[in-house]
Coordinates of C-alpha atoms and ligand atoms in Angstrom, one line a residue:
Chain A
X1439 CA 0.0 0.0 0.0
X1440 CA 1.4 3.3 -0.9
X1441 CA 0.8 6.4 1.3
X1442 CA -0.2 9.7 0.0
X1443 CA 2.9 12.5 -0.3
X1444 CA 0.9 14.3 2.6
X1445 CA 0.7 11.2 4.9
X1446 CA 4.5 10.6 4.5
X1447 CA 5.4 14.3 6.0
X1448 CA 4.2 12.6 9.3
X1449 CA 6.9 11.9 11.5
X1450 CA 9.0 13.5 9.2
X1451 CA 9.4 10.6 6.5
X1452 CA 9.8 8.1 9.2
X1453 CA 5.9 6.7 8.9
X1454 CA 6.3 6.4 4.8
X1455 CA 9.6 4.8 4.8
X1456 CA 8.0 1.3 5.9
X1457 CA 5.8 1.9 3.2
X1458 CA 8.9 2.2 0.9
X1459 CA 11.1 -0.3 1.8
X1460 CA 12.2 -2.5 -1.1
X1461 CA 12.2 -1.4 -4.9
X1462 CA 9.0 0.5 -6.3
X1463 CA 5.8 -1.0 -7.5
X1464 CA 6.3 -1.3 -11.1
X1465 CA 3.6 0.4 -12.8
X1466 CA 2.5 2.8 -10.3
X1467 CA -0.3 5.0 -11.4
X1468 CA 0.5 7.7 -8.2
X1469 CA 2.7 11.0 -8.3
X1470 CA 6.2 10.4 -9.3
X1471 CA 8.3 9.6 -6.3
X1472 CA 12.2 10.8 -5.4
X1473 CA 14.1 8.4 -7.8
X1474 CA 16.1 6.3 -5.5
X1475 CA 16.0 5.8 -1.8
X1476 CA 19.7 6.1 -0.8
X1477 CA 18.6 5.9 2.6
X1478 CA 15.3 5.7 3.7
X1479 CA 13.8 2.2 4.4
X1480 CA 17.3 0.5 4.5
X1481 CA 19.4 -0.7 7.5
X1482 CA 21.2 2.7 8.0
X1483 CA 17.6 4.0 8.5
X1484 CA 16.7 2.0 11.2
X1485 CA 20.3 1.6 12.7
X1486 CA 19.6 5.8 13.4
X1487 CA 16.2 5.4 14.0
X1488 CA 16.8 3.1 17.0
X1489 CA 20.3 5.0 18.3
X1490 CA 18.0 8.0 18.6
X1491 CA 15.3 5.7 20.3
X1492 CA 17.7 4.0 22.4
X1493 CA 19.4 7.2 23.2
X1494 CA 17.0 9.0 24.8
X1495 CA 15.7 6.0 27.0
X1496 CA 18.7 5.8 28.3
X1497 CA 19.2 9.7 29.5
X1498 CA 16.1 9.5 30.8
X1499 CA 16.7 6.6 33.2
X1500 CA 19.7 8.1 33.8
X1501 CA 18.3 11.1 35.2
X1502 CA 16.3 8.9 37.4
X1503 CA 18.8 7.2 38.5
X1504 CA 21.5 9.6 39.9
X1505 CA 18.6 11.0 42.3
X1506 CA 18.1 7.0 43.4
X1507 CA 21.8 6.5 44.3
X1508 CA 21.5 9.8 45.5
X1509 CA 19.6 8.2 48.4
X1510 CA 22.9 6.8 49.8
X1511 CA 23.3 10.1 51.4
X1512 CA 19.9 10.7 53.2
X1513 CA 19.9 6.8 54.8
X1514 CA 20.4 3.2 54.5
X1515 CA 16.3 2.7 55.3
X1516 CA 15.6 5.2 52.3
X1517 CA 18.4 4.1 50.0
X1518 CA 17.7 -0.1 50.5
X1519 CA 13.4 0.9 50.4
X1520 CA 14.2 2.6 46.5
X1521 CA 16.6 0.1 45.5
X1522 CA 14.2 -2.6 47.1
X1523 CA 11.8 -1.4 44.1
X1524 CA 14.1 -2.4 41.1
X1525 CA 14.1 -5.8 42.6
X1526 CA 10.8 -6.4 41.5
X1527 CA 9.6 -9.1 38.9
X1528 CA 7.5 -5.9 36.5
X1529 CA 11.0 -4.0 37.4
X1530 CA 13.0 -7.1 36.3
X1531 CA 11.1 -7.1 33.3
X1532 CA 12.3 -3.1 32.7
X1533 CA 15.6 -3.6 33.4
X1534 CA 16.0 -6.1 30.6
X1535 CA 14.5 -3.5 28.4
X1536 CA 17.4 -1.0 29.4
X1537 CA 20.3 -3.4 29.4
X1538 CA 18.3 -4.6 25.7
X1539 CA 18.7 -0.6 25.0
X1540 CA 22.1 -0.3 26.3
X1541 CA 23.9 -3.1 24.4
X1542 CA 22.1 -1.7 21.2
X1543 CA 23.2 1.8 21.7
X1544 CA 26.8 0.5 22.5
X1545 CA 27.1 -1.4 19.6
X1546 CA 25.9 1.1 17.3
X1547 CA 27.5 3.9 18.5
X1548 CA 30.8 1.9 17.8
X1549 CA 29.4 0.9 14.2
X1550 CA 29.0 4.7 13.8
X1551 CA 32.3 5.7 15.1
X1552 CA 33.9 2.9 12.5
X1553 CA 32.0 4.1 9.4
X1554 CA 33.0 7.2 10.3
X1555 CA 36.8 6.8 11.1
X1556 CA 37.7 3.7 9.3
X1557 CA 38.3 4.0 5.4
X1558 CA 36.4 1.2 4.4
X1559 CA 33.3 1.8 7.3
X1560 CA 31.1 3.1 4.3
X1561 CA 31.7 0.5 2.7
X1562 CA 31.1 -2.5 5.2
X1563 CA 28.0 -0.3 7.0
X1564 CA 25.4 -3.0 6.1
X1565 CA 27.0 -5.9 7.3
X1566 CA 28.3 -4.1 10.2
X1567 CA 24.8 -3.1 11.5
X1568 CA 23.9 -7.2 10.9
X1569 CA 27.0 -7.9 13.4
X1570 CA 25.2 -5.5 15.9
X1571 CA 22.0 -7.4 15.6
X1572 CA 24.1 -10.3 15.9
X1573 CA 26.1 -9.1 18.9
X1574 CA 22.9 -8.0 20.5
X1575 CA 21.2 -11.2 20.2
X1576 CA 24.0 -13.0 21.8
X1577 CA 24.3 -11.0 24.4
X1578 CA 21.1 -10.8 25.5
X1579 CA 20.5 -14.6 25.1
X1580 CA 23.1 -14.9 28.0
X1581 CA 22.1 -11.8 30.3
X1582 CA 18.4 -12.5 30.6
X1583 CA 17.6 -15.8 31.6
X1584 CA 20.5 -15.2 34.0
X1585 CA 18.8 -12.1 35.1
X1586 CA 15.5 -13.3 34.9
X1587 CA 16.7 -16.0 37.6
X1588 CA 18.2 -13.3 39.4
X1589 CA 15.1 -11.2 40.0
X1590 CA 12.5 -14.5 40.2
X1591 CA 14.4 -16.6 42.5
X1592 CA 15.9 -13.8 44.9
Chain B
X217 CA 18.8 1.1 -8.9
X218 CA 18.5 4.1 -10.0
X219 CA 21.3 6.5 -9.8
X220 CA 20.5 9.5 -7.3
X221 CA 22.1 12.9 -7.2
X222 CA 22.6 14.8 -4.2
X223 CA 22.9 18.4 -5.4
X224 CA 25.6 20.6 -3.8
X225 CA 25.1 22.3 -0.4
X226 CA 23.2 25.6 -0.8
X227 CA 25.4 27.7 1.8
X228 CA 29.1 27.4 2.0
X229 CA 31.0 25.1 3.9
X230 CA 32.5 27.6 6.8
X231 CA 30.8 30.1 8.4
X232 CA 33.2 32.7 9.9
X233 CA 36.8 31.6 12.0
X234 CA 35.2 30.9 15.7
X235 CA 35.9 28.1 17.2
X236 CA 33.4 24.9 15.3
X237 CA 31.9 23.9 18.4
X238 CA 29.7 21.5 16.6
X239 CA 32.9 20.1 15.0
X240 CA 34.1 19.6 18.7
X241 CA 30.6 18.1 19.9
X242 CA 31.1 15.7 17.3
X243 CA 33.8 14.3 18.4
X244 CA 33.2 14.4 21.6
X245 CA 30.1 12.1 21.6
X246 CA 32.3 9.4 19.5
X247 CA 35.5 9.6 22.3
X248 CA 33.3 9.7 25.2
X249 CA 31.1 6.9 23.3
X250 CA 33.9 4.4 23.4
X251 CA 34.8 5.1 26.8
X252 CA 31.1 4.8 28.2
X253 CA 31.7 1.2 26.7
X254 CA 34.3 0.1 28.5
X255 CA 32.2 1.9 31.9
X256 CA 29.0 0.9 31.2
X257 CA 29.6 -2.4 30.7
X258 CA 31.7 -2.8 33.5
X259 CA 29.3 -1.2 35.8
X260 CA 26.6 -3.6 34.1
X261 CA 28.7 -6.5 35.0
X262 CA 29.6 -5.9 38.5
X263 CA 25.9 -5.1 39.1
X264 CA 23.7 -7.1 37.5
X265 CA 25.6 -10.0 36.4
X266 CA 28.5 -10.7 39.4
X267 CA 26.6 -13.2 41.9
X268 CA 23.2 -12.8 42.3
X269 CA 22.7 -9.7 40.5
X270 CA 20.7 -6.6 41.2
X271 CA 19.3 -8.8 44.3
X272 CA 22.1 -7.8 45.7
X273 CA 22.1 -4.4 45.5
X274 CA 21.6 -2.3 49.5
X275 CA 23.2 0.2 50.9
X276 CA 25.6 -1.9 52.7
X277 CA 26.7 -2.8 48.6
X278 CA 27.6 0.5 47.9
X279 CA 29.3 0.9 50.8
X280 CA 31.5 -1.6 49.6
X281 CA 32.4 -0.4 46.2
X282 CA 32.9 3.1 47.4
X283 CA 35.6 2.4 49.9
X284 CA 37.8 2.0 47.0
X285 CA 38.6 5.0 45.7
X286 CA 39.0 3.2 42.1
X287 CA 34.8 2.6 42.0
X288 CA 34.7 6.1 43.4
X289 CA 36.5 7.3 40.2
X290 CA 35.1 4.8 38.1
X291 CA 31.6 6.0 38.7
X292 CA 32.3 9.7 38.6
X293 CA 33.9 9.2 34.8
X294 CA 30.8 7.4 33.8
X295 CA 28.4 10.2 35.5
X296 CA 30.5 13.0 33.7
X297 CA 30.8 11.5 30.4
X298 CA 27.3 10.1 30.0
X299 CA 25.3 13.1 31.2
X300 CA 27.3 15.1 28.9
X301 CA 27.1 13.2 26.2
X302 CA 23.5 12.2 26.5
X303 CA 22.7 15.6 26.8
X304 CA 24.3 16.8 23.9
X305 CA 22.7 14.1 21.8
X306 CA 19.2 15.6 23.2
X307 CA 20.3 19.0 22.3
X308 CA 20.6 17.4 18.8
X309 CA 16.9 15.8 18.7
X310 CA 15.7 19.3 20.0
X311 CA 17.3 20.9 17.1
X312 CA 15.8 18.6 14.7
X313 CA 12.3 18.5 16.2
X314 CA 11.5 21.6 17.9
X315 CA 10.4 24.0 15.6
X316 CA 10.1 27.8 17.4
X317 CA 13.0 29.5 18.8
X318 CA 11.3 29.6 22.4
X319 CA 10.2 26.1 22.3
X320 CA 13.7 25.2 21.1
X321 CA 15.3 27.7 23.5
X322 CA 13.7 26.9 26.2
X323 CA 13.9 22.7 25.8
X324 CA 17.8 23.2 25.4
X325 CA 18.1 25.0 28.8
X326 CA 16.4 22.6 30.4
X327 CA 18.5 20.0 29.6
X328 CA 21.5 22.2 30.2
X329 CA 19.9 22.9 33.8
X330 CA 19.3 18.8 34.5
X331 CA 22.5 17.7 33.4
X332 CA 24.7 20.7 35.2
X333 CA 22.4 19.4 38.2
X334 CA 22.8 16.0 38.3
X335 CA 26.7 16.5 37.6
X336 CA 26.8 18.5 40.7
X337 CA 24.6 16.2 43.0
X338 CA 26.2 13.0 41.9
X339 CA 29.4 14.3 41.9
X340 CA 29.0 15.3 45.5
X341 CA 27.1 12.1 46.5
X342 CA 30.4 9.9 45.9
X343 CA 32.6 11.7 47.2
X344 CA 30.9 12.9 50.5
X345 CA 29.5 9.1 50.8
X346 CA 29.6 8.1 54.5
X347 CA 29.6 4.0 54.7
X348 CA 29.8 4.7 58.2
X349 CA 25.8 5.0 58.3
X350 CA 24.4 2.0 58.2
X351 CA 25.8 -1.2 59.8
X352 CA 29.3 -1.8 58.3
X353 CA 28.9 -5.2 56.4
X354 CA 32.5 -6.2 56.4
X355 CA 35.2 -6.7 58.5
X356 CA 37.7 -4.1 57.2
X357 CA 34.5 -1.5 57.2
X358 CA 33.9 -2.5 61.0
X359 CA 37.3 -1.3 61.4
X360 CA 37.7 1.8 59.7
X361 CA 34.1 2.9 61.8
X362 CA 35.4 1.9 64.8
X363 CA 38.8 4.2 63.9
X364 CA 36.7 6.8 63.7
Ligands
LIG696 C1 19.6 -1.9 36.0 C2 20.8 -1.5 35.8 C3 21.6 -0.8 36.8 C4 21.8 -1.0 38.1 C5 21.2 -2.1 39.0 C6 22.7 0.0 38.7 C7 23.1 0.1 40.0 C8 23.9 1.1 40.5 C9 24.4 1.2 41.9 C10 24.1 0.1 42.9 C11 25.1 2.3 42.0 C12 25.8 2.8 43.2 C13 27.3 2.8 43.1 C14 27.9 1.6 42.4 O1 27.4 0.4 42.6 O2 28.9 1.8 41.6 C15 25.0 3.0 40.7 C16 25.7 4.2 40.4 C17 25.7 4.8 39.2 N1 25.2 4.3 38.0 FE1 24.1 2.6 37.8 N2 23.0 0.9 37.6 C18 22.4 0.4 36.5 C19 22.5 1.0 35.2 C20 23.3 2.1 34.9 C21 23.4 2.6 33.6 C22 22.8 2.0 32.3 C23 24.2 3.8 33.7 C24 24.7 4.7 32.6 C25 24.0 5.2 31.7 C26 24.5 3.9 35.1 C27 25.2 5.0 35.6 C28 25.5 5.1 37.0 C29 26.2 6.3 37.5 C30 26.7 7.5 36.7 C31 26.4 6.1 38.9 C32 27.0 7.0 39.9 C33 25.9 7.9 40.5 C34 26.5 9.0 41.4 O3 27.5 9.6 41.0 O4 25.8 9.4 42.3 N3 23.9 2.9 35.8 N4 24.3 2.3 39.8
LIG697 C1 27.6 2.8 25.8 C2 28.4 3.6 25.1 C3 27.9 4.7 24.1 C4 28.3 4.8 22.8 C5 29.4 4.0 22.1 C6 27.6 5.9 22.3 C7 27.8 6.4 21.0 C8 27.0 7.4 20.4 C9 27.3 7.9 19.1 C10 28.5 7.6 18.2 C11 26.3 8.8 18.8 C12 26.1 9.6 17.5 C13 26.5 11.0 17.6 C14 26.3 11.6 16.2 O1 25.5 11.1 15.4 O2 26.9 12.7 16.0 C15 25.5 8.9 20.0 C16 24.3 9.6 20.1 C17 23.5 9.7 21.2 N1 23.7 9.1 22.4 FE1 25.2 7.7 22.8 N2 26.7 6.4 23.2 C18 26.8 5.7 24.4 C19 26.1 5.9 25.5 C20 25.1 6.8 25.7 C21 24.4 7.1 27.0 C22 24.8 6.5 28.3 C23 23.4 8.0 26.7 C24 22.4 8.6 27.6 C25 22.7 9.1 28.8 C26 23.4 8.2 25.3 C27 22.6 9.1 24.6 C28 22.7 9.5 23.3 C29 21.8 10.4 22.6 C30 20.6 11.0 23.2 C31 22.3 10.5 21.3 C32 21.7 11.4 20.2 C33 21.0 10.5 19.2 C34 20.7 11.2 17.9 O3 21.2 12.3 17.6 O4 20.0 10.5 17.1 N3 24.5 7.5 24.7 N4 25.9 7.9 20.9

């Protein structure tokens, strides 16, 4: 299904791309389209799209949690009663989600750091962002059940 | 495929001889990204992997790590370097999203005003920790109390 030209404005080109993915329709009776997509749709689209996600998740918690360790300086009873929290099966659950964001992020941000510094990054980009999936997928196939122990049986 | 051009930039390349403080940002997230990895990770791994995980996390746990002046440090690099650079990538989304200069203007100080804030308190949390508080979990903390 193709979206209209005003649709695809939403979210700044992010909404349409998943439309586009993939070559063209071949005889497409809509408005003529930008010939090519470079960029849009493919694996450096998403590989931003989920660094920027990813990013922000992770300042956010991290604003969160400087004031919870800051709790080490008004008590033992207040610090152990927050920290008691993220020991919680539904907080478990979250932190899976952050270390899941985490090793994403850090993986990517090194993919990005080699495409830009490395002479041939440009040209290995693809492949690299599938050895991010891959590295992510390993690690988290031995952190969570390990966690998930952790949390359920503590 | 279709070959696609990319027309020249509209504007030219420098703007004036000030310093290129976005140049400098730039690089800055990608240094302090690599050494986030090596921090992150290792405060990951220590935390939630090392025995029995976040279950093991109280105060007397902190306690622990922050009689050695090396966690002290450690966690201090990792506050300083991620707030920073988390920061400045939000101050890059806000650029891209927000569209008036007051909405724009006023989202950027706000993250200026919660990262320069949390540098201070945390900074300041580590360093005037007293494990002394609660009751001292290990043998050389016992000690060191007592001494006191
Ligand atoms: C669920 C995962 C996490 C747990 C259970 C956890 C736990 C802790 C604990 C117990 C401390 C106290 C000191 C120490 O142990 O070193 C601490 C401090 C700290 N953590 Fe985490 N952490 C987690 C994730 C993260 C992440 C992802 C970041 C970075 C983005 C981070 C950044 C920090 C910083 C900067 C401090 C020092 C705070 C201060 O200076 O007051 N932590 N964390
Ligand atoms: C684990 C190590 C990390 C690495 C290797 C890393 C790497 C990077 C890199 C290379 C960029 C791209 C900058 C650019 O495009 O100019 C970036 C952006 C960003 N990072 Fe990180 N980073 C790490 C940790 C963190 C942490 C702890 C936070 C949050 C406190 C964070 C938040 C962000 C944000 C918000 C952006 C902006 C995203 C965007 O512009 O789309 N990163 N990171």
């Amino acid at each position: 299904m193709w979206l209209s030209t005003e649709a695809s404005t939403i979210m700044g080109g992010l909404f349409v791309s998943v439309q586009t993915a993939g070559t063209p329709p071949k005889a497409s009776k809509k408005k003529p389209r930008p010939a090519g997509t470079l960029y849009r749709g493919n694996e450096g689209m998403w590989s931003w799209v989920f660094h920027r996600i990813t990013g922000v998740a992770i300042f956010f918690f991290l604003l969160v949690h400087v004031l919870d360790t800051a709790l080490v300086r008004v008590s033992p009873e207040a610090y152990d009663a927050v920290i008691g929290t993220y020991q919680t099966p539904i907080m478990g659950l979250g932190e899976v989600g952050l270390v899941g964001a985490i090793v994403f992020h850090a993986f990517n941000g090194l993919r990005i750091i080699l495409v830009d510094f490395w002479s041939k990054g440009t040209r290995y980009q693809k492949l690299m962002f599938w050895i991010v999936i891959g590295l992510w997928v390993i690690t988290m196939l031995a952190f969570v059940p390990r966690h998930l122990t952790n949390v359920f049986s503590h | 495929m279709t070959t696609t051009e990319i027309a020249a930039p509209r504007s030219p390349r420098t703007r004036g001889n000030g310093t290129n403080w976005e140049k400098w940002g730039w690089l800055y997230m990608r240094v302090s990204g690599v050494v986030l990895v090596v921090l992150i990770f290792g405060h990951l791994f220590v935390n939630l992997w090392q025995g029995t995980g976040v279950s093991a996390i109280n105060f007397a746990f902190v306690a622990g790590k922050w009689a050695d002046p090396f966690w002290k440090w450690w966690d201090v690099t990792m506050l300083w370097l991620a707030l920073i650079h988390g920061g400045n990538g939000m101050r890059t989304i806000v650029n891209d999203y927000a569209r008036g200069r007051t909405t724009r203007g006023i989202l950027k100080i706000a993250i200026l005003a919660a990262v320069a804030l949390l540098i201070i308190l945390g900074t300041l949390v580590v360093f005037t920790f007293d494990p002394c508080l609660g009751n001292p979990s290990s043998d050389a903390l016992i000690q060191m109390c007592a001494a006191k």
